[in-house]
Each structure stands twice: as C-alpha cells, then as structure tokens.
C-alpha cells in the first residue's frame, strides 16, 4: 500500500479552503500592517505589534507554497513526491516565529533597563489637534477583528487536514489579537504617565510569541527526524498514531511497528513477513482518516547470523 505525491482526494476540498483562508489572511493582515505603521509613533508596544503582524504573514505564505509543492507529481529526482514540503514549511514558520519573538524580547528588556520614556504627541486632523494615542488605539482595535475571525475558522480546517502550518497560523492569529489588547494597554499606560507600561506590554507580547515558537519548533524538528506523528497542539503522540500502532499489533501480534510523519501523512513499517491479505487503509484507520496512511510496508525480522 503506497501513495506517492499529490493531495489525497478526501481532503482536497479542505486544502483549497485553507488556501482561500490564507489569501484572505494576506489581504486583511496587510491592511492592518499599513494602518498600524501609519499610527505607530514612538510606542514600543505599537512597534512590537507591527512586527508581530508582519510576521503573521509568514505561515500564510509558506502554507500556500507548500500546498503548491504537494500537488506536484513525483519525478526522477523526487520519486516520493513533495509531501515533505509541508514539513519544511512548518520548520520555516516556527523558526521565523522564534527569531522575531527573541528580537522583540531583547528590545523590550533593554527599553525597561534603560528606563526610556516613550512619548505620544499630537497630530493635526481637519484643523484640530488630536492625541496620537487615540489613533493608535483605533488602529489596534481594527487589528483585533480579522485575526479573531480568521483564527477561529482555520482551526477546524487544520484539524481535518492534519496541517501543522495552518494550525500554527491559527495560533499566530490568536497572538495577533492578544497583541492588539496588550498594545491598547500600553498606549493607555503612556497616557496615564506610566512609562513602563508600553515596554511591559511589548515584553508580554514577545514572551507569548517565544512560547508558541518553541513548541512549534520542537514539533517541526521531530517531524523532520522521522519521529512518530505528533498532535497539532503539542509534542505528544497523535491519537491516530497511537490507534494505528495498537491496531497493527492486535492484527500481527507483538511486533515492532514504526510510524513516521511526512507532512500530513503517515508511513508505517511493520517487522513481520508480508501477509497474504494486506489490509486497506480504511481497515486500519477507518474511513474518515484512511487518507492519512500513505504507505504500509512489511519487513521480516533478520535471522540471527550463524555462529
């Protein structure tokens, strides 16, 4: 039983839905970035929010690229197709997340150590002077709405297609709206004369990014090292991987079963002679997740060498 290249027909519609969501993400988050940049001023929290929103484009871009790679047919140079393109995209997204989180943490900590006092001045609009902080808060409120909607829509799609990049992007959307709330708190703090509130809010944003990035990076490395399939939201073994191992052991006895994850798919290897009736993916995983089992191979255990 082997599947090479392409996107499994059972999830093709959901993958296309994920792609549409990512194009909408690029559109709405680009509008957020432009508005935030225009009102950024000298606020550290606003600066962090702009960089974080810009970073949120990375998972969307690499998801779109990975889906395009995954549709390519196998060839002589890549006989197993491009299923691992999703794994590579996941590593890129996790690395970018960690890099920017670390940078923002450094910027915020140095601001607090140096006791830099940010200032938010006024701007003239239609002949009236308006405190720039009000415009910042308005931009931050706008920045909260698209991520809340997009993130909630992406999560069930990511679960159905077992896509860690799309799931990471949904987490990024959560970080986006949390960033907006933290940024509002920072701007209000400046208005109240609390110089430390702005940098503290920025540090809160940065540490949240680092936390999510470390978890995602741990999963990405495990996947590229042929680790047993992990859950979307943690480094624990996935339920379908645990169930598949149990099913194979129940069918063939106390044998060694090895699973590895290539993108969204599972490759399984069993240490026993190939049976006369090889089971189908549906027999082993059920109709709903049969698409996930890309290959199943049997390998007889080597006999002991003669003395």
Short mmCIF file of C-alpha atoms in Angstrom, two decimals:
data_model
loop_
_atom_site.label_atom_id
_atom_site.label_comp_id
_atom_site.label_asym_id
_atom_site.label_seq_id
_atom_site.Cartn_x
_atom_site.Cartn_y
_atom_site.Cartn_z
CA UNK A 1 0.00 0.00 0.00
CA UNK A 2 1.73 3.17 -1.16
CA UNK A 3 0.62 6.66 -2.16
CA UNK A 4 3.09 8.92 -3.94
CA UNK A 5 2.67 12.65 -4.44
CA UNK A 6 -0.39 14.85 -4.73
CA UNK A 7 -3.04 15.77 -2.21
CA UNK A 8 -5.35 12.98 -1.08
CA UNK A 9 -8.78 13.42 -2.77
CA UNK A 10 -10.51 13.05 0.61
CA UNK A 11 -9.04 16.34 1.83
CA UNK A 12 -8.59 18.23 -1.44
CA UNK A 13 -11.62 20.47 -0.81
CA UNK A 14 -10.46 21.37 2.70
CA UNK A 15 -6.94 22.12 1.46
CA UNK A 16 -8.40 24.50 -1.12
CA UNK A 17 -10.47 26.10 1.66
CA UNK A 18 -7.27 26.53 3.68
CA UNK A 19 -5.64 28.23 0.70
CA UNK A 20 -8.58 30.65 0.34
CA UNK A 21 -8.33 31.47 4.05
CA UNK A 22 -4.62 32.19 3.69
CA UNK A 23 -5.21 34.55 0.76
CA UNK A 24 -7.79 36.39 2.88
CA UNK A 25 -5.22 36.47 5.69
CA UNK A 26 -2.65 38.12 3.43
CA UNK A 27 -5.20 40.72 2.36
CA UNK A 28 -6.63 41.64 5.77
CA UNK A 29 -3.35 41.48 7.69
CA UNK A 30 -1.64 43.66 5.05
CA UNK A 31 -4.31 46.31 5.63
CA UNK A 32 -3.71 46.01 9.39
CA UNK A 33 0.05 46.43 8.95
CA UNK A 34 -0.34 49.56 6.83
CA UNK A 35 -2.74 51.18 9.31
CA UNK A 36 -0.55 50.27 12.30
CA UNK A 37 2.58 51.59 10.61
CA UNK A 38 0.90 54.92 9.85
CA UNK A 39 -0.02 55.41 13.52
CA UNK A 40 2.99 53.72 15.18
CA UNK A 41 4.73 56.81 16.57
CA UNK A 42 7.39 56.10 19.25
CA UNK A 43 5.46 53.39 21.09
CA UNK A 44 7.41 50.18 21.77
CA UNK A 45 4.18 48.21 22.05
CA UNK A 46 3.00 49.52 18.67
CA UNK A 47 6.38 48.70 17.14
CA UNK A 48 6.17 45.16 18.50
CA UNK A 49 2.60 44.82 17.25
CA UNK A 50 3.56 45.94 13.74
CA UNK A 51 6.47 43.49 13.57
CA UNK A 52 4.33 40.70 15.00
CA UNK A 53 1.58 41.38 12.45
CA UNK A 54 4.16 41.39 9.66
CA UNK A 55 5.49 38.08 10.96
CA UNK A 56 1.99 36.63 10.85
CA UNK A 57 2.19 36.70 7.05
CA UNK A 58 4.97 34.07 7.05
CA UNK A 59 2.83 30.99 7.91
CA UNK A 60 0.23 32.01 5.34
CA UNK A 61 2.87 32.38 2.61
CA UNK A 62 4.63 29.09 3.37
CA UNK A 63 1.29 27.24 3.58
CA UNK A 64 0.40 28.41 0.08
CA UNK A 65 3.84 27.42 -1.23
CA UNK A 66 3.72 24.01 0.48
CA UNK A 67 0.27 23.23 -0.93
CA UNK A 68 1.55 24.07 -4.40
CA UNK A 69 4.60 21.81 -3.95
CA UNK A 70 2.44 19.00 -2.61
CA UNK A 71 0.40 18.89 -5.83
CA UNK A 72 3.47 18.20 -7.96
CA UNK A 73 3.83 14.73 -9.40
CA UNK A 74 6.77 12.51 -8.40
CA UNK A 75 9.73 12.57 -10.75
CA UNK A 76 13.16 11.02 -11.09
CA UNK A 77 14.75 13.47 -8.67
CA UNK A 78 11.87 13.27 -6.16
CA UNK A 79 10.36 9.79 -6.58
CA UNK A 80 8.28 10.11 -3.40
CA UNK A 81 6.76 13.42 -4.45
CA UNK A 82 6.82 16.60 -2.38
CA UNK A 83 4.85 15.59 0.69
CA UNK A 84 7.67 16.79 2.95
CA UNK A 85 7.20 20.32 1.60
CA UNK A 86 4.64 20.78 4.36
CA UNK A 87 7.23 19.71 6.96
CA UNK A 88 9.76 22.19 5.58
CA UNK A 89 7.14 24.96 5.61
CA UNK A 90 6.38 24.15 9.24
CA UNK A 91 10.07 24.47 10.18
CA UNK A 92 10.34 27.83 8.38
CA UNK A 93 7.26 29.20 10.13
CA UNK A 94 8.45 28.02 13.56
CA UNK A 95 11.97 29.43 13.06
CA UNK A 96 10.66 32.82 11.92
CA UNK A 97 8.34 32.91 14.92
CA UNK A 98 11.17 32.21 17.36
CA UNK A 99 13.58 34.71 15.75
CA UNK A 100 11.18 37.64 15.93
CA UNK A 101 9.99 36.71 19.42
CA UNK A 102 13.59 36.72 20.66
CA UNK A 103 14.28 40.08 18.96
CA UNK A 104 11.19 41.72 20.44
CA UNK A 105 12.06 40.37 23.90
CA UNK A 106 15.53 41.93 23.64
CA UNK A 107 14.12 45.28 22.51
CA UNK A 108 11.58 45.41 25.33
CA UNK A 109 14.01 44.36 28.07
CA UNK A 110 16.62 46.92 27.01
CA UNK A 111 13.95 49.63 26.98
CA UNK A 112 12.97 48.76 30.57
CA UNK A 113 16.61 48.56 31.72
CA UNK A 114 17.44 51.94 30.18
CA UNK A 115 14.20 53.43 31.58
CA UNK A 116 13.39 55.03 28.24
CA UNK A 117 10.26 57.16 28.48
CA UNK A 118 8.17 56.94 25.27
CA UNK A 119 6.20 59.97 24.23
CA UNK A 120 2.99 60.12 22.23
CA UNK A 121 2.37 63.54 20.78
CA UNK A 122 -0.47 65.08 18.87
CA UNK A 123 -1.41 65.21 15.20
CA UNK A 124 -3.43 67.79 13.32
CA UNK A 125 -6.55 66.47 11.61
CA UNK A 126 -9.00 68.76 9.84
CA UNK A 127 -7.66 71.77 11.73
CA UNK A 128 -7.86 70.12 15.16
CA UNK A 129 -5.03 68.68 17.25
CA UNK A 130 -5.75 65.10 18.28
CA UNK A 131 -3.71 62.96 20.66
CA UNK A 132 -1.97 60.33 18.52
CA UNK A 133 -2.75 57.72 21.15
CA UNK A 134 -6.42 57.75 20.13
CA UNK A 135 -5.46 56.92 16.55
CA UNK A 136 -3.15 54.15 17.81
CA UNK A 137 -5.95 52.65 19.88
CA UNK A 138 -8.34 52.82 16.90
CA UNK A 139 -5.77 51.03 14.72
CA UNK A 140 -5.23 48.38 17.40
CA UNK A 141 -8.98 47.78 17.75
CA UNK A 142 -9.16 47.25 13.98
CA UNK A 143 -6.17 44.86 14.18
CA UNK A 144 -8.07 42.63 16.62
CA UNK A 145 -11.09 41.85 14.44
CA UNK A 146 -9.64 39.97 11.39
CA UNK A 147 -7.42 37.63 13.46
CA UNK A 148 -10.27 36.60 15.76
CA UNK A 149 -12.48 35.65 12.79
CA UNK A 150 -9.77 34.03 10.65
CA UNK A 151 -8.20 32.11 13.55
CA UNK A 152 -11.50 30.55 14.59
CA UNK A 153 -12.25 29.45 11.01
CA UNK A 154 -8.77 27.97 10.43
CA UNK A 155 -8.61 25.72 13.50
CA UNK A 156 -11.21 23.10 12.44
CA UNK A 157 -9.84 23.07 8.88
CA UNK A 158 -6.30 22.47 10.17
CA UNK A 159 -7.59 19.60 12.32
CA UNK A 160 -9.38 17.93 9.41
CA UNK A 161 -6.35 18.04 7.10
CA UNK A 162 -3.78 17.50 9.89
CA UNK A 163 -1.83 20.57 8.81
CA UNK A 164 0.60 21.96 11.38
CA UNK A 165 1.38 25.05 9.30
CA UNK A 166 -2.29 26.07 9.17
CA UNK A 167 -2.64 25.27 12.88
CA UNK A 168 0.44 27.40 13.66
CA UNK A 169 -1.12 30.18 11.63
CA UNK A 170 -4.31 29.91 13.69
CA UNK A 171 -2.15 30.26 16.81
CA UNK A 172 -0.50 33.27 15.21
CA UNK A 173 -3.91 34.84 14.71
CA UNK A 174 -4.57 34.32 18.41
CA UNK A 175 -1.26 36.05 19.18
CA UNK A 176 -2.30 38.88 16.84
CA UNK A 177 -5.47 39.79 18.71
CA UNK A 178 -3.73 39.35 22.08
CA UNK A 179 -1.06 41.70 20.77
CA UNK A 180 -3.74 44.23 19.96
CA UNK A 181 -5.14 44.11 23.51
CA UNK A 182 -1.65 44.37 25.02
CA UNK A 183 -0.86 47.30 22.74
CA UNK A 184 -4.00 49.15 23.83
CA UNK A 185 -2.99 48.64 27.47
CA UNK A 186 0.46 50.04 26.68
CA UNK A 187 -0.90 53.17 24.98
CA UNK A 188 -3.34 53.82 27.83
CA UNK A 189 -0.43 53.41 30.25
CA UNK A 190 1.56 56.08 28.42
CA UNK A 191 -1.44 58.40 28.59
CA UNK A 192 -1.60 57.85 32.36
CA UNK A 193 2.10 58.61 32.73
CA UNK A 194 3.24 55.03 33.37
CA UNK A 195 6.39 54.97 31.24
CA UNK A 196 6.99 51.25 31.89
CA UNK A 197 3.54 50.12 30.70
CA UNK A 198 4.42 50.36 26.99
CA UNK A 199 7.58 48.24 27.16
CA UNK A 200 5.97 45.79 29.60
CA UNK A 201 3.09 45.22 27.18
CA UNK A 202 5.60 44.69 24.36
CA UNK A 203 7.53 42.17 26.51
CA UNK A 204 4.32 40.27 27.24
CA UNK A 205 3.69 40.02 23.51
CA UNK A 206 7.23 38.85 22.82
CA UNK A 207 7.26 36.14 25.51
CA UNK A 208 3.95 34.79 24.21
CA UNK A 209 5.47 34.54 20.74
CA UNK A 210 8.58 32.75 22.06
CA UNK A 211 6.47 30.23 23.97
CA UNK A 212 4.44 29.29 20.89
CA UNK A 213 7.58 29.23 18.72
CA UNK A 214 9.48 26.83 20.97
CA UNK A 215 6.59 24.37 20.95
CA UNK A 216 6.23 24.59 17.16
CA UNK A 217 9.98 24.24 16.60
CA UNK A 218 10.09 21.14 18.79
CA UNK A 219 7.37 19.53 16.68
CA UNK A 220 8.97 20.58 13.38
CA UNK A 221 12.33 19.06 14.28
CA UNK A 222 10.69 15.80 15.44
CA UNK A 223 8.83 15.56 12.13
CA UNK A 224 11.94 16.13 10.02
CA UNK A 225 13.79 13.49 12.07
CA UNK A 226 11.14 10.90 11.17
CA UNK A 227 9.54 10.99 14.60
CA UNK A 228 6.25 9.30 15.39
CA UNK A 229 3.34 11.61 14.37
CA UNK A 230 2.60 14.34 16.93
CA UNK A 231 -0.59 16.17 17.82
CA UNK A 232 -1.25 19.54 16.25
CA UNK A 233 -1.26 21.42 19.54
CA UNK A 234 1.53 19.63 21.44
CA UNK A 235 4.56 17.35 21.14
CA UNK A 236 2.56 14.35 22.41
CA UNK A 237 1.98 11.42 20.05
CA UNK A 238 -1.17 11.87 17.99
CA UNK A 239 -4.23 9.79 18.79
CA UNK A 240 -4.45 8.29 15.30
CA UNK A 241 -0.80 7.20 15.51
CA UNK A 242 -1.42 5.50 18.87
CA UNK A 243 -4.55 3.81 17.49
CA UNK A 244 -2.73 2.64 14.34
CA UNK A 245 0.09 1.07 16.38
CA UNK A 246 -2.44 -0.71 18.60
CA UNK A 247 -4.42 -1.96 15.58
CA UNK A 248 -1.31 -3.33 13.83
CA UNK A 249 -0.12 -5.09 16.99
CA UNK A 250 -3.56 -6.60 17.54
CA UNK A 251 -3.58 -7.92 13.97
CA UNK A 252 0.01 -9.21 13.74
CA UNK A 253 0.98 -9.89 17.33
CA UNK A 254 3.74 -8.38 19.45
CA UNK A 255 5.71 -6.97 16.51
CA UNK A 256 7.77 -3.83 16.14
CA UNK A 257 5.77 -1.03 14.49
CA UNK A 258 7.41 2.18 13.30
CA UNK A 259 5.50 5.23 12.18
CA UNK A 260 6.85 8.44 10.72
CA UNK A 261 5.15 11.61 9.59
CA UNK A 262 5.82 13.10 6.17
CA UNK A 263 3.90 16.34 6.03
CA UNK A 264 0.30 15.48 6.85
CA UNK A 265 0.70 11.78 6.01
CA UNK A 266 1.86 8.68 7.90
CA UNK A 267 4.26 5.99 6.68
CA UNK A 268 4.09 2.71 8.61
CA UNK A 269 6.56 -0.18 8.74
CA UNK A 270 5.88 -3.50 10.48
CA UNK A 271 8.54 -6.06 11.34
CA UNK A 272 6.84 -9.22 10.11
CA UNK A 273 6.54 -11.12 6.81
CA UNK A 274 4.06 -9.62 4.35
CA UNK A 275 0.64 -11.21 4.94
CA UNK A 276 -1.37 -12.84 2.19
CA UNK A 277 -4.18 -10.34 2.66
CA UNK A 278 -2.72 -6.86 3.09
CA UNK A 279 -5.27 -4.64 4.90
CA UNK A 280 -6.54 -1.43 3.38
CA UNK A 281 -6.02 1.96 4.99
CA UNK A 282 -9.73 2.04 5.86
CA UNK A 283 -9.38 -1.31 7.64
CA UNK A 284 -6.62 0.10 9.84
CA UNK A 285 -7.68 3.72 10.38
CA UNK A 286 -11.35 3.96 9.47
CA UNK A 287 -12.97 5.70 6.53
CA UNK A 288 -12.59 9.26 7.89
CA UNK A 289 -8.79 9.18 8.30
CA UNK A 290 -7.81 6.45 5.82
CA UNK A 291 -6.27 9.13 3.56
CA UNK A 292 -3.63 9.79 6.22
CA UNK A 293 -1.93 6.39 5.81
CA UNK A 294 0.28 6.97 2.76
CA UNK A 295 2.27 3.72 2.88
CA UNK A 296 2.36 0.42 4.76
CA UNK A 297 5.30 -1.95 4.37
CA UNK A 298 6.28 -5.24 5.98
CA UNK A 299 9.83 -6.29 6.76
CA UNK A 300 10.66 -9.76 8.06
CA UNK A 301 12.96 -9.66 11.05
CA UNK A 302 16.50 -10.66 10.09
CA UNK A 303 17.57 -14.08 11.33
CA UNK A 304 20.49 -14.40 13.70
CA UNK A 305 23.84 -14.90 11.88
CA UNK A 306 25.35 -18.39 12.11
CA UNK A 307 27.79 -18.90 14.96
#
